[in-house]
Coordinates of C-alpha atoms in Angstrom, one line a residue:
Chain A
M1 CA 71.4 7.5 -227.6
T2 CA 67.8 6.4 -227.7
P3 CA 65.3 8.0 -225.4
F4 CA 63.3 5.3 -223.5
A5 CA 59.7 5.1 -222.7
L6 CA 59.2 6.4 -219.2
Q7 CA 56.5 4.9 -217.0
P8 CA 57.5 6.0 -213.5
A9 CA 54.8 5.1 -211.0
S10 CA 54.0 6.8 -207.7
S11 CA 54.5 3.6 -205.8
I12 CA 56.6 0.4 -206.0
E13 CA 56.2 -3.0 -204.5
I14 CA 59.1 -4.4 -202.4
V15 CA 59.6 -8.2 -201.9
E16 CA 61.7 -8.8 -198.7
V17 CA 64.1 -11.5 -199.6
A18 CA 66.4 -11.5 -196.6
P19 CA 64.9 -14.7 -195.1
R20 CA 65.7 -16.7 -198.2
D21 CA 68.1 -15.1 -200.7
G22 CA 69.8 -13.1 -198.0
L23 CA 70.3 -15.9 -195.4
Q24 CA 71.1 -18.5 -198.0
N25 CA 74.4 -17.0 -198.9
E26 CA 75.5 -16.2 -195.3
K27 CA 77.8 -18.6 -193.4
V28 CA 76.0 -18.3 -190.1
L29 CA 73.1 -20.8 -189.9
L30 CA 70.2 -19.1 -188.1
P31 CA 67.9 -21.2 -185.9
T32 CA 64.4 -21.7 -187.1
A33 CA 63.0 -19.4 -184.4
D34 CA 65.2 -16.5 -185.7
K35 CA 64.1 -17.1 -189.2
V36 CA 60.5 -16.9 -188.1
A37 CA 61.3 -13.7 -186.2
L38 CA 63.0 -12.2 -189.2
V39 CA 59.8 -12.8 -191.3
L40 CA 57.7 -11.3 -188.6
R41 CA 60.0 -8.3 -188.3
A42 CA 59.6 -7.7 -192.0
V43 CA 55.8 -7.9 -191.6
A44 CA 56.0 -5.4 -188.7
A45 CA 57.9 -3.0 -191.0
G46 CA 55.1 -3.2 -193.5
A47 CA 56.2 -5.9 -195.9
K48 CA 53.4 -7.6 -197.7
R49 CA 55.3 -10.0 -199.8
I50 CA 58.2 -11.9 -198.4
E51 CA 60.5 -14.6 -199.9
A52 CA 60.4 -16.8 -196.7
V53 CA 62.0 -20.1 -197.7
S54 CA 63.2 -22.2 -200.6
F55 CA 62.3 -25.8 -201.2
V56 CA 65.6 -27.1 -202.6
N57 CA 68.0 -29.9 -201.8
P58 CA 69.0 -29.4 -198.1
R59 CA 72.4 -30.9 -198.8
A60 CA 73.0 -28.2 -201.4
V61 CA 71.6 -25.3 -199.3
P62 CA 71.8 -26.3 -195.6
Q63 CA 70.4 -22.8 -194.5
M64 CA 67.1 -23.8 -196.0
A65 CA 66.9 -27.3 -194.6
D66 CA 64.2 -26.2 -192.1
A67 CA 61.9 -24.7 -194.7
E68 CA 58.9 -26.8 -193.6
A69 CA 59.5 -25.9 -190.0
V70 CA 59.7 -22.2 -190.7
M71 CA 56.5 -22.4 -192.7
Q72 CA 54.8 -24.5 -190.0
A73 CA 55.6 -21.9 -187.3
L74 CA 54.5 -19.0 -189.5
R75 CA 51.2 -20.8 -190.4
G76 CA 50.6 -22.1 -186.9
D77 CA 51.1 -19.1 -184.8
H78 CA 50.2 -16.2 -187.0
D79 CA 47.4 -15.2 -189.3
L80 CA 49.6 -13.5 -191.9
R81 CA 47.1 -14.2 -194.7
A82 CA 44.5 -12.2 -192.9
D83 CA 46.9 -9.3 -192.9
G84 CA 47.4 -9.6 -196.6
V85 CA 50.9 -10.9 -196.3
V86 CA 52.1 -13.2 -199.1
L87 CA 54.8 -15.7 -198.3
V88 CA 56.9 -16.8 -201.3
G89 CA 58.8 -20.0 -201.6
L90 CA 61.6 -20.5 -204.2
V91 CA 61.4 -23.8 -206.1
L92 CA 63.6 -25.3 -208.8
N93 CA 61.5 -28.2 -210.0
R94 CA 58.3 -30.2 -209.6
R95 CA 59.5 -31.8 -206.4
G96 CA 60.1 -28.4 -204.9
L97 CA 56.6 -27.3 -206.0
D98 CA 55.0 -30.3 -204.3
R99 CA 56.8 -29.4 -201.0
A100 CA 55.7 -25.8 -201.4
L101 CA 52.1 -26.8 -201.8
S102 CA 52.3 -29.0 -198.7
A103 CA 53.9 -26.2 -196.7
K104 CA 50.9 -23.9 -197.6
I105 CA 53.1 -21.3 -199.4
D106 CA 51.2 -18.4 -201.0
E107 CA 53.3 -18.1 -204.1
A108 CA 55.9 -20.3 -205.8
N109 CA 58.9 -18.6 -207.4
F110 CA 60.5 -20.7 -210.1
V111 CA 64.1 -20.0 -211.3
V112 CA 65.6 -20.5 -214.7
V113 CA 69.1 -19.2 -215.4
A114 CA 69.8 -17.4 -218.7
S115 CA 73.1 -19.3 -219.2
E116 CA 73.4 -23.0 -220.0
T117 CA 76.4 -23.4 -217.9
F118 CA 75.0 -21.6 -214.9
N119 CA 71.6 -23.3 -215.2
Q120 CA 73.3 -26.7 -215.4
R121 CA 75.3 -25.9 -212.2
N122 CA 72.4 -24.4 -210.3
Q123 CA 69.7 -26.9 -211.2
G124 CA 71.5 -29.9 -212.7
V125 CA 69.6 -29.8 -216.0
P126 CA 69.7 -27.8 -219.3
I127 CA 67.6 -24.7 -219.7
S128 CA 65.1 -26.5 -222.0
E129 CA 64.4 -29.1 -219.2
T130 CA 63.9 -26.3 -216.7
M131 CA 61.5 -24.6 -219.0
A132 CA 59.6 -27.9 -219.5
Q133 CA 59.3 -28.2 -215.7
I134 CA 58.1 -24.7 -215.4
A135 CA 55.3 -25.4 -218.0
D136 CA 54.5 -28.7 -216.2
S137 CA 54.5 -27.1 -212.7
G138 CA 52.6 -24.1 -214.0
A139 CA 49.7 -26.3 -214.8
V140 CA 49.8 -28.0 -211.4
A141 CA 50.1 -24.6 -209.6
R142 CA 47.2 -23.2 -211.5
S143 CA 44.9 -26.2 -210.7
A144 CA 45.9 -25.8 -207.0
G145 CA 45.2 -22.0 -207.2
L146 CA 48.8 -21.2 -206.4
P147 CA 50.3 -18.1 -208.1
M148 CA 53.6 -18.8 -209.8
S149 CA 56.3 -16.3 -210.8
V150 CA 59.6 -17.0 -212.6
T151 CA 62.9 -15.4 -211.9
I152 CA 65.4 -15.4 -214.8
G153 CA 68.8 -15.6 -213.2
A154 CA 72.0 -14.2 -214.6
A155 CA 69.8 -12.0 -216.8
F156 CA 72.6 -9.4 -217.2
G157 CA 75.8 -11.5 -217.1
C158 CA 77.1 -14.9 -216.1
P159 CA 80.2 -15.8 -214.1
F160 CA 80.8 -18.7 -216.5
E161 CA 79.7 -17.4 -219.9
G162 CA 80.2 -13.6 -219.6
E163 CA 77.6 -11.3 -221.2
T164 CA 74.0 -12.6 -221.3
P165 CA 72.4 -11.8 -224.6
E166 CA 69.2 -9.8 -224.4
A167 CA 67.6 -12.2 -226.9
V168 CA 68.0 -15.1 -224.5
V169 CA 66.3 -13.2 -221.7
V170 CA 63.5 -12.1 -223.9
R171 CA 62.9 -15.7 -225.2
L172 CA 62.8 -17.2 -221.7
A173 CA 60.4 -14.4 -220.6
A174 CA 58.0 -15.1 -223.5
E175 CA 58.1 -18.9 -222.9
A176 CA 57.4 -18.4 -219.2
V177 CA 54.4 -16.2 -219.9
Q178 CA 53.1 -18.9 -222.3
A179 CA 53.6 -21.4 -219.4
G180 CA 51.1 -19.3 -217.4
V181 CA 53.4 -17.6 -214.9
R182 CA 52.0 -14.4 -213.4
E183 CA 55.2 -12.4 -213.1
I184 CA 58.6 -12.3 -214.7
A185 CA 61.6 -11.3 -212.7
L186 CA 65.0 -10.3 -214.1
A187 CA 67.8 -11.1 -211.7
D188 CA 71.3 -9.7 -211.8
T189 CA 72.5 -12.7 -209.8
I190 CA 76.2 -11.7 -209.8
G191 CA 75.9 -7.9 -209.7
V192 CA 77.1 -6.8 -213.1
A193 CA 74.1 -4.9 -214.5
D194 CA 74.2 -1.2 -215.3
P195 CA 71.1 1.1 -215.2
L196 CA 71.0 1.8 -218.9
T197 CA 71.0 -1.9 -219.8
V198 CA 68.3 -2.4 -217.1
E199 CA 66.1 0.2 -218.8
R200 CA 66.7 -1.4 -222.2
R201 CA 66.2 -5.0 -221.1
I202 CA 62.9 -4.2 -219.3
A203 CA 61.7 -2.5 -222.4
A204 CA 62.6 -5.5 -224.5
V205 CA 60.9 -7.9 -222.1
R206 CA 57.9 -5.7 -221.9
A207 CA 57.5 -6.0 -225.6
V208 CA 56.9 -9.8 -225.4
V209 CA 55.1 -10.2 -222.0
G210 CA 52.2 -7.9 -222.5
D211 CA 50.7 -6.8 -219.2
T212 CA 52.6 -9.4 -217.1
P213 CA 54.2 -7.5 -214.2
I214 CA 58.0 -7.3 -214.2
R215 CA 60.0 -7.7 -211.0
C216 CA 63.8 -7.0 -210.7
H217 CA 66.4 -8.5 -208.4
F218 CA 69.7 -6.7 -208.0
H219 CA 72.9 -7.2 -206.1
N220 CA 75.1 -4.3 -205.1
T221 CA 78.4 -6.1 -205.9
R222 CA 79.8 -3.3 -208.0
N223 CA 77.9 -0.4 -206.4
T224 CA 75.4 -0.2 -209.2
G225 CA 72.5 -1.9 -207.4
I226 CA 70.6 1.2 -206.3
A227 CA 71.1 2.9 -209.7
N228 CA 69.7 -0.3 -211.2
A229 CA 66.7 -0.1 -208.9
Y230 CA 66.1 3.5 -209.9
A231 CA 66.4 2.6 -213.6
A232 CA 64.0 -0.3 -213.1
W233 CA 61.4 1.9 -211.5
R234 CA 61.9 4.4 -214.3
A235 CA 61.4 1.8 -216.9
G236 CA 58.1 0.5 -215.4
A237 CA 59.1 -2.4 -213.2
A238 CA 56.4 -3.0 -210.7
T239 CA 58.4 -4.8 -208.0
L240 CA 61.9 -5.0 -206.6
D241 CA 63.5 -7.7 -204.5
T242 CA 65.4 -6.2 -201.6
S243 CA 67.1 -7.7 -198.5
L244 CA 67.1 -6.3 -195.0
G245 CA 70.5 -5.0 -194.2
G246 CA 71.7 -5.8 -197.7
I247 CA 72.7 -9.3 -196.6
G248 CA 73.3 -12.1 -199.1
G249 CA 76.7 -12.2 -200.7
C250 CA 77.1 -14.1 -203.9
P251 CA 79.0 -17.4 -203.7
F252 CA 80.6 -16.5 -207.1
A253 CA 81.7 -13.0 -206.0
P254 CA 83.6 -13.4 -202.7
A255 CA 83.9 -10.3 -200.5
A256 CA 81.2 -8.6 -202.4
T257 CA 78.2 -7.0 -200.8
G258 CA 74.9 -8.7 -201.2
N259 CA 71.4 -7.9 -202.3
I260 CA 70.4 -4.2 -202.5
A261 CA 69.4 -3.3 -198.9
T262 CA 65.7 -2.8 -198.1
E263 CA 66.4 0.3 -196.0
D264 CA 68.6 1.9 -198.6
V265 CA 66.0 1.3 -201.3
V266 CA 63.2 2.5 -199.1
Y267 CA 65.2 5.7 -198.2
M268 CA 65.7 6.5 -201.9
F269 CA 62.0 6.0 -202.8
N270 CA 61.0 8.0 -199.7
R271 CA 63.1 10.9 -200.9
M272 CA 61.6 10.6 -204.4
G273 CA 58.0 10.6 -203.0
V274 CA 57.4 7.1 -204.2
A275 CA 55.5 4.9 -201.8
T276 CA 56.8 1.5 -200.7
G277 CA 54.6 0.9 -197.7
L278 CA 57.6 0.2 -195.5
E279 CA 58.7 2.1 -192.4
L280 CA 62.4 3.1 -192.5
E281 CA 63.0 3.3 -188.7
S282 CA 61.5 -0.1 -188.2
L283 CA 63.8 -1.5 -191.0
I284 CA 66.9 0.1 -189.4
S285 CA 66.0 -1.3 -186.0
S286 CA 65.5 -4.8 -187.5
A287 CA 68.7 -4.6 -189.4
A288 CA 70.6 -3.9 -186.2
W289 CA 68.9 -7.0 -184.7
L290 CA 69.9 -9.0 -187.8
S291 CA 73.5 -7.7 -187.4
G292 CA 73.5 -9.1 -183.9
K293 CA 72.3 -12.5 -185.1
L294 CA 74.8 -12.8 -187.9
G295 CA 77.7 -11.4 -186.0
F296 CA 78.7 -8.6 -188.4
A297 CA 77.7 -5.1 -189.4
V298 CA 75.3 -5.4 -192.3
P299 CA 76.4 -3.5 -195.5
A300 CA 73.4 -1.2 -195.7
A301 CA 74.3 2.5 -195.7
L302 CA 71.2 3.8 -193.9
S303 CA 72.0 1.8 -190.7
R304 CA 75.3 3.8 -190.5
A305 CA 74.2 7.2 -191.9
G306 CA 70.6 7.5 -190.7
D307 CA 67.6 9.0 -192.3
F308 CA 67.4 12.5 -193.8
P309 CA 65.9 14.9 -192.8
A310 CA 65.8 13.9 -189.2
R311 CA 62.7 11.9 -188.3
A312 CA 61.0 14.8 -186.4
K313 CA 61.4 17.1 -189.4
A314 CA 60.1 14.5 -191.9
A315 CA 57.0 13.7 -189.8
Chain B
M19 CA 54.8 11.7 -212.5
T20 CA 56.3 14.1 -215.0
P21 CA 58.5 12.7 -217.8
F22 CA 61.8 14.6 -218.0
A23 CA 63.7 15.8 -221.0
L24 CA 66.4 13.2 -221.7
Q25 CA 69.7 14.3 -223.2
P26 CA 71.9 11.3 -222.5
A27 CA 75.3 11.8 -224.2
S28 CA 77.7 9.1 -225.4
S29 CA 80.5 10.5 -223.2
I30 CA 80.9 12.1 -219.8
E31 CA 83.7 14.1 -218.3
I32 CA 85.1 13.1 -214.9
V33 CA 86.9 15.4 -212.5
E34 CA 89.2 13.5 -210.2
V35 CA 88.7 15.1 -206.8
A36 CA 90.6 12.6 -204.5
P37 CA 93.7 15.0 -204.1
R38 CA 91.5 17.7 -202.7
D39 CA 87.9 16.8 -201.6
G40 CA 89.0 13.2 -201.0
L41 CA 92.1 13.8 -198.9
Q42 CA 90.7 16.9 -197.1
N43 CA 88.2 14.8 -195.1
E44 CA 90.7 12.0 -194.3
K45 CA 92.5 12.0 -191.0
V46 CA 95.8 10.8 -192.3
L47 CA 98.0 13.8 -193.5
L48 CA 99.7 12.7 -196.7
P49 CA 103.2 14.1 -197.4
T50 CA 103.4 16.5 -200.3
A51 CA 105.2 13.9 -202.5
D52 CA 102.4 11.5 -202.1
K53 CA 99.8 14.2 -203.1
V54 CA 101.9 14.9 -206.2
A55 CA 102.1 11.1 -206.9
L56 CA 98.3 10.9 -206.5
V57 CA 97.7 13.6 -209.1
L58 CA 100.2 11.9 -211.5
R59 CA 98.5 8.5 -211.0
A60 CA 95.2 10.1 -211.9
V61 CA 96.9 11.6 -215.1
A62 CA 98.3 8.1 -215.9
A63 CA 94.8 6.6 -215.7
G64 CA 93.6 9.2 -218.2
A65 CA 92.2 12.0 -216.0
K66 CA 92.3 15.4 -217.9
R67 CA 90.8 17.5 -215.1
I68 CA 91.9 17.1 -211.5
E69 CA 90.9 19.0 -208.4
A70 CA 94.5 19.1 -207.1
V71 CA 94.4 21.6 -204.1
S72 CA 92.5 24.2 -202.2
F73 CA 93.6 27.7 -201.3
V74 CA 91.9 28.0 -197.9
N75 CA 92.9 28.8 -194.4
P76 CA 95.6 26.2 -193.5
R77 CA 94.4 26.2 -189.8
A78 CA 90.9 25.3 -190.9
V79 CA 92.1 22.6 -193.4
P80 CA 95.6 21.3 -192.4
Q81 CA 95.6 18.7 -195.2
M82 CA 95.7 21.5 -197.7
A83 CA 98.4 23.6 -196.0
D84 CA 101.0 22.6 -198.6
A85 CA 98.9 23.6 -201.6
E86 CA 101.6 25.9 -203.0
A87 CA 104.2 23.1 -202.6
V88 CA 102.0 20.6 -204.4
M89 CA 101.5 23.0 -207.3
Q90 CA 105.2 23.9 -207.4
A91 CA 106.1 20.3 -207.8
L92 CA 103.5 19.7 -210.4
R93 CA 104.5 22.8 -212.4
G94 CA 108.2 22.3 -211.9
D95 CA 108.7 18.7 -212.9
H96 CA 105.9 17.9 -215.2
D97 CA 104.4 19.4 -218.4
L98 CA 100.8 18.6 -217.6
R99 CA 99.5 21.5 -219.6
A100 CA 101.1 20.1 -222.7
D101 CA 99.1 16.9 -222.1
G102 CA 95.9 18.8 -221.9
V103 CA 95.6 18.2 -218.1
V104 CA 93.6 20.9 -216.2
L105 CA 94.5 21.4 -212.5
V106 CA 91.7 22.9 -210.5
G107 CA 92.1 24.7 -207.2
L108 CA 89.2 25.3 -204.8
V109 CA 88.9 28.9 -203.5
L110 CA 86.5 30.4 -201.1
N111 CA 87.3 34.2 -201.5
R112 CA 89.4 36.8 -203.3
R113 CA 92.5 36.0 -201.2
G114 CA 92.2 32.3 -202.2
L115 CA 91.9 33.4 -205.9
D116 CA 95.1 35.5 -205.6
R117 CA 97.0 32.5 -204.2
A118 CA 95.6 30.3 -207.0
L119 CA 96.8 32.7 -209.6
S120 CA 100.3 32.8 -208.1
A121 CA 100.4 29.0 -208.0
K122 CA 99.6 28.8 -211.7
I123 CA 96.4 26.9 -211.3
D124 CA 94.4 26.2 -214.6
E125 CA 91.0 26.7 -213.1
A126 CA 89.5 28.2 -210.0
N127 CA 86.5 26.6 -208.4
F128 CA 84.6 28.9 -206.1
V129 CA 82.1 27.6 -203.6
V130 CA 78.8 29.0 -202.3
V131 CA 76.6 26.9 -200.0
A132 CA 72.9 27.0 -200.6
S133 CA 72.1 27.4 -196.9
E134 CA 72.8 30.5 -194.8
T135 CA 73.8 28.5 -191.8
F136 CA 76.2 26.2 -193.7
N137 CA 77.7 29.0 -195.8
Q138 CA 78.3 31.1 -192.7
R139 CA 80.0 28.1 -191.0
N140 CA 82.0 27.1 -194.1
Q141 CA 83.1 30.5 -195.3
G142 CA 82.4 32.9 -192.4
V143 CA 80.1 35.2 -194.4
P144 CA 76.5 35.3 -195.5
I145 CA 75.6 33.9 -199.0
S146 CA 75.1 37.5 -200.3
E147 CA 78.8 38.3 -199.4
T148 CA 80.0 35.1 -201.0
M149 CA 78.1 35.9 -204.2
A150 CA 79.6 39.4 -204.2
Q151 CA 83.1 37.9 -203.9
I152 CA 82.3 35.6 -206.8
A153 CA 81.3 38.5 -209.0
D154 CA 84.4 40.5 -207.9
S155 CA 86.7 37.5 -208.4
G156 CA 85.1 36.6 -211.6
A157 CA 86.2 39.9 -213.1
V158 CA 89.7 39.3 -211.8
A159 CA 89.8 35.8 -213.1
R160 CA 88.6 36.9 -216.5
S161 CA 91.2 39.6 -216.9
A162 CA 93.9 37.0 -215.9
G163 CA 92.5 34.5 -218.4
L164 CA 91.6 32.0 -215.7
P165 CA 88.5 29.9 -216.1
M166 CA 86.3 30.0 -213.0
S167 CA 83.6 27.5 -212.0
V168 CA 81.2 27.7 -209.1
T169 CA 80.1 24.8 -206.9
I170 CA 76.8 25.2 -205.1
G171 CA 77.2 23.2 -201.9
A172 CA 74.4 21.5 -200.0
A173 CA 72.3 21.8 -203.2
F174 CA 70.0 18.9 -202.1
G175 CA 70.0 19.2 -198.3
C176 CA 71.8 20.8 -195.4
P177 CA 72.8 19.3 -192.1
F178 CA 71.7 22.4 -190.3
E179 CA 68.6 23.6 -192.2
G180 CA 67.2 20.4 -193.6
E181 CA 65.8 20.4 -197.2
T182 CA 67.4 22.9 -199.6
P183 CA 64.7 24.6 -201.7
E184 CA 65.1 24.2 -205.5
A185 CA 64.4 27.9 -205.9
V186 CA 67.5 28.8 -203.8
V187 CA 69.8 26.6 -206.0
V188 CA 68.3 28.0 -209.2
R189 CA 68.8 31.6 -208.0
L190 CA 72.4 31.1 -207.0
A191 CA 73.1 29.4 -210.4
A192 CA 71.6 32.3 -212.3
E193 CA 73.6 34.8 -210.3
A194 CA 76.8 32.8 -210.8
V195 CA 76.3 32.8 -214.6
Q196 CA 75.7 36.5 -214.5
A197 CA 79.0 36.8 -212.7
G198 CA 80.7 35.2 -215.6
V199 CA 81.5 31.7 -214.3
R200 CA 81.9 29.0 -217.0
E201 CA 80.4 26.1 -215.2
I202 CA 77.8 25.5 -212.5
A203 CA 78.2 22.5 -210.2
L204 CA 75.5 21.1 -207.9
A205 CA 77.0 19.4 -204.9
D206 CA 75.3 16.9 -202.6
T207 CA 77.7 17.8 -199.9
I208 CA 76.2 15.5 -197.2
G209 CA 74.9 12.7 -199.4
V210 CA 71.1 13.1 -199.2
A211 CA 70.1 13.6 -202.9
D212 CA 67.9 11.1 -204.7
P213 CA 68.1 10.5 -208.4
L214 CA 64.6 11.8 -209.2
T215 CA 65.4 15.1 -207.5
V216 CA 68.7 15.2 -209.3
E217 CA 67.0 15.0 -212.6
R218 CA 64.5 17.7 -211.6
R219 CA 67.0 20.0 -210.2
I220 CA 69.3 19.8 -213.2
A221 CA 66.3 20.6 -215.5
A222 CA 65.4 23.6 -213.3
V223 CA 69.0 24.9 -213.3
R224 CA 69.3 24.3 -217.0
A225 CA 66.3 26.6 -217.6
V226 CA 68.2 29.6 -216.2
V227 CA 71.8 28.9 -217.1
G228 CA 71.4 28.5 -220.9
D229 CA 74.4 26.7 -222.4
T230 CA 76.5 26.9 -219.3
P231 CA 77.7 23.3 -218.6
I232 CA 76.4 21.6 -215.5
R233 CA 78.7 19.5 -213.2
C234 CA 77.5 17.3 -210.3
H235 CA 79.2 16.3 -207.1
F236 CA 77.8 13.4 -205.2
H237 CA 78.6 11.5 -202.0
N238 CA 77.6 7.9 -201.4
T239 CA 76.7 8.4 -197.8
R240 CA 73.3 6.8 -198.2
N241 CA 74.1 4.5 -201.1
T242 CA 72.4 6.7 -203.7
G243 CA 75.6 8.3 -205.1
I244 CA 75.9 6.1 -208.2
A245 CA 72.2 6.3 -208.9
N246 CA 72.5 10.1 -208.7
A247 CA 75.4 9.9 -211.1
Y248 CA 73.3 8.0 -213.6
A249 CA 70.4 10.4 -213.1
A250 CA 72.7 13.4 -213.7
W251 CA 74.1 11.9 -216.9
R252 CA 70.5 11.1 -218.0
A253 CA 69.5 14.7 -217.3
G254 CA 72.3 16.2 -219.4
A255 CA 75.0 17.0 -216.8
A256 CA 78.3 17.2 -218.7
T257 CA 80.7 16.4 -215.8
L258 CA 80.9 14.5 -212.6
D259 CA 83.2 14.9 -209.7
T260 CA 84.5 11.5 -208.5
S261 CA 87.2 10.4 -206.0
L262 CA 89.6 7.6 -206.5
G263 CA 88.7 4.8 -204.1
G264 CA 85.7 6.7 -202.9
I265 CA 87.7 8.5 -200.2
G266 CA 86.5 11.6 -198.6
G267 CA 84.1 11.1 -195.7
C268 CA 82.0 14.1 -194.7
P269 CA 82.8 15.7 -191.4
F270 CA 79.0 16.2 -190.8
A271 CA 78.3 12.5 -191.5
P272 CA 80.7 10.4 -189.4
A273 CA 81.2 6.7 -190.4
A274 CA 79.7 7.5 -193.8
T275 CA 81.5 6.6 -197.0
G276 CA 82.8 9.5 -199.1
N277 CA 82.6 10.8 -202.6
I278 CA 81.4 8.5 -205.3
A279 CA 84.4 6.4 -206.3
T280 CA 86.0 7.0 -209.7
E281 CA 86.5 3.3 -210.5
D282 CA 82.8 2.5 -209.6
V283 CA 81.5 5.4 -211.8
V284 CA 83.9 4.4 -214.6
Y285 CA 82.8 0.8 -214.4
M286 CA 79.1 1.8 -214.7
F287 CA 79.7 4.1 -217.7
N288 CA 81.9 1.4 -219.3
R289 CA 79.0 -1.1 -219.0
M290 CA 76.7 1.5 -220.5
G291 CA 79.0 2.2 -223.5
V292 CA 79.5 5.8 -222.3
A293 CA 83.1 7.0 -222.7
T294 CA 85.0 8.5 -219.7
G295 CA 88.5 8.5 -221.1
L296 CA 89.7 6.7 -217.9
E297 CA 91.2 3.2 -217.6
L298 CA 89.6 1.0 -215.0
E299 CA 92.6 -1.3 -214.3
S300 CA 94.8 1.7 -213.8
L301 CA 92.3 3.2 -211.3
I302 CA 92.0 0.0 -209.4
S303 CA 95.8 -0.3 -209.1
S304 CA 96.1 3.3 -207.9
A305 CA 93.2 2.8 -205.4
A306 CA 95.2 -0.1 -203.9
W307 CA 98.3 2.2 -203.7
L308 CA 96.1 4.9 -202.0
S309 CA 94.7 2.3 -199.5
G310 CA 98.3 1.6 -198.5
K311 CA 99.0 5.3 -198.0
L312 CA 95.9 5.9 -196.0
G313 CA 96.1 2.7 -194.0
F314 CA 92.6 1.4 -194.7
A315 CA 90.7 -0.3 -197.4
V316 CA 89.0 2.3 -199.6
P317 CA 85.2 2.0 -199.9
A318 CA 85.0 1.6 -203.7
A319 CA 83.3 -1.7 -204.8
L320 CA 85.3 -2.3 -207.9
S321 CA 88.5 -2.7 -205.9
R322 CA 86.9 -5.6 -204.1
A323 CA 84.7 -7.2 -206.8
G324 CA 86.8 -6.5 -210.0
D325 CA 85.7 -5.7 -213.5
F326 CA 83.1 -7.6 -215.5
P327 CA 83.5 -9.3 -217.9
A328 CA 87.1 -10.3 -217.2
R329 CA 89.6 -8.0 -218.8
A330 CA 90.6 -10.5 -221.5
K331 CA 87.0 -11.0 -222.6
A332 CA 86.3 -7.3 -222.7
A333 CA 89.3 -6.4 -224.8

């Protein structure tokens, strides 16, 4: 086996994705006020970067139909920018980017799926067309001063096409950087990545994206999500997407747990001495609040098992 | 951060512990015949080393009161030794070792807990007395030709004393090797280890145990179990304890999930191209059988989410 370059850092950035990727895949439709409260609870726990909404077809994703209203409330009543909080909006095309700009988003996150079948189903166009839109939108975003990141979906496996070749992911990452995006994310959309492949794939992408930061997005569908998060940190990923409570099941993997849970990831990094900027007790408290809103116990382990050592000892 | 020595191997040994550590912490008392069937199902899935029973006080652990009957059935009706299957029995003292020898066990696994309070509660004596019994029993086991391993419990944290110092674990490991044991196991008894500490602690133990193989035992209480398994493999651990279905909650961590699940661990290593010798579909099938016997859905993820890619594609 090959040894890998190790670039473990003493801190890692967390993007809280419960308000968008988390809620989007839950059946319960939360009122706008609860979505706003969820974002503000993340901020209170220390989150500085939050995927707050998506600007997609409201018929396809009813949970996100009130994206503009959520952003209006967040922009109207709170001075999050002064606190250094970045609100991210997911967009799939130029129309979504225009909506994001109007809604005063701080960052647009584009998506391309590393599988023709999945990209066609998710966005209605071939990968080449999505990449052309990314290049086009990248120019618009730059002139508007809006940072743009790209998430490469199904970067480790596809429910329709099986294994995702590393070469496809590497090619899309290189093209995205050429289009001017500021960050590349590798997303294990259906929860099939393993930690060794995570390390290898990050190293392969790193080789073509230069200094562009790499973010990773994992689901805990097959219990490898936290291992993948560890491997990503070990391989030099700067940022991880996590979801409060671990909400966000995948529509293609029924009965599976969702995103890796923010509180579980923060617990692990706390134990490792790696800073996240997030407060575990605040996260656990908000996960309980979210459980109440959604009507089920969230899958995160920390909410059940609690911190270790006990808070008083750790302080 | 320090880079660590990497010794990833292309295979890893799995010890199936559901019949002992798994069942011991479940409320449902299984009949002897079901315990025998569980061991044989593990064998059918490819397991070559199985923690089958413990020889402890039956009043303290009612689930293991029929240890002799389980072994008699396994020795009477089946020629497991001819198939290269090693049956392990857990022992806490010399009396347990004598019972293990009478029951024709293939390997005795002693336990010492790396916390005075926990060792006293678990075994009724101080650590020094347990280590003296290990030395005494080691001589007896050697003259009987019985391999003996030692598991160091609470090697990453203790419910009574908090953090477990690395130096205590290293000292116990060195003393156990001097006592003639053939394998040292580090057990995260209450599920508080993180993968970085796992890598560091294995390296520290390795420095004092020479070529003695290192085994690890993790619980998934705080969702770090699979990450710890990955880290252990990465750091050169030869063997992992896993439990079919992930059964085996900890009495000191109510509502927490149990041992890392055999099928989840095998799935991860399959995806990594690391051989375990175990068949995933057989494990998933037996986990469903075990769910029926215990009367609840086991916590393993693979039983819910299924293999990837689909079996036909992977073959």
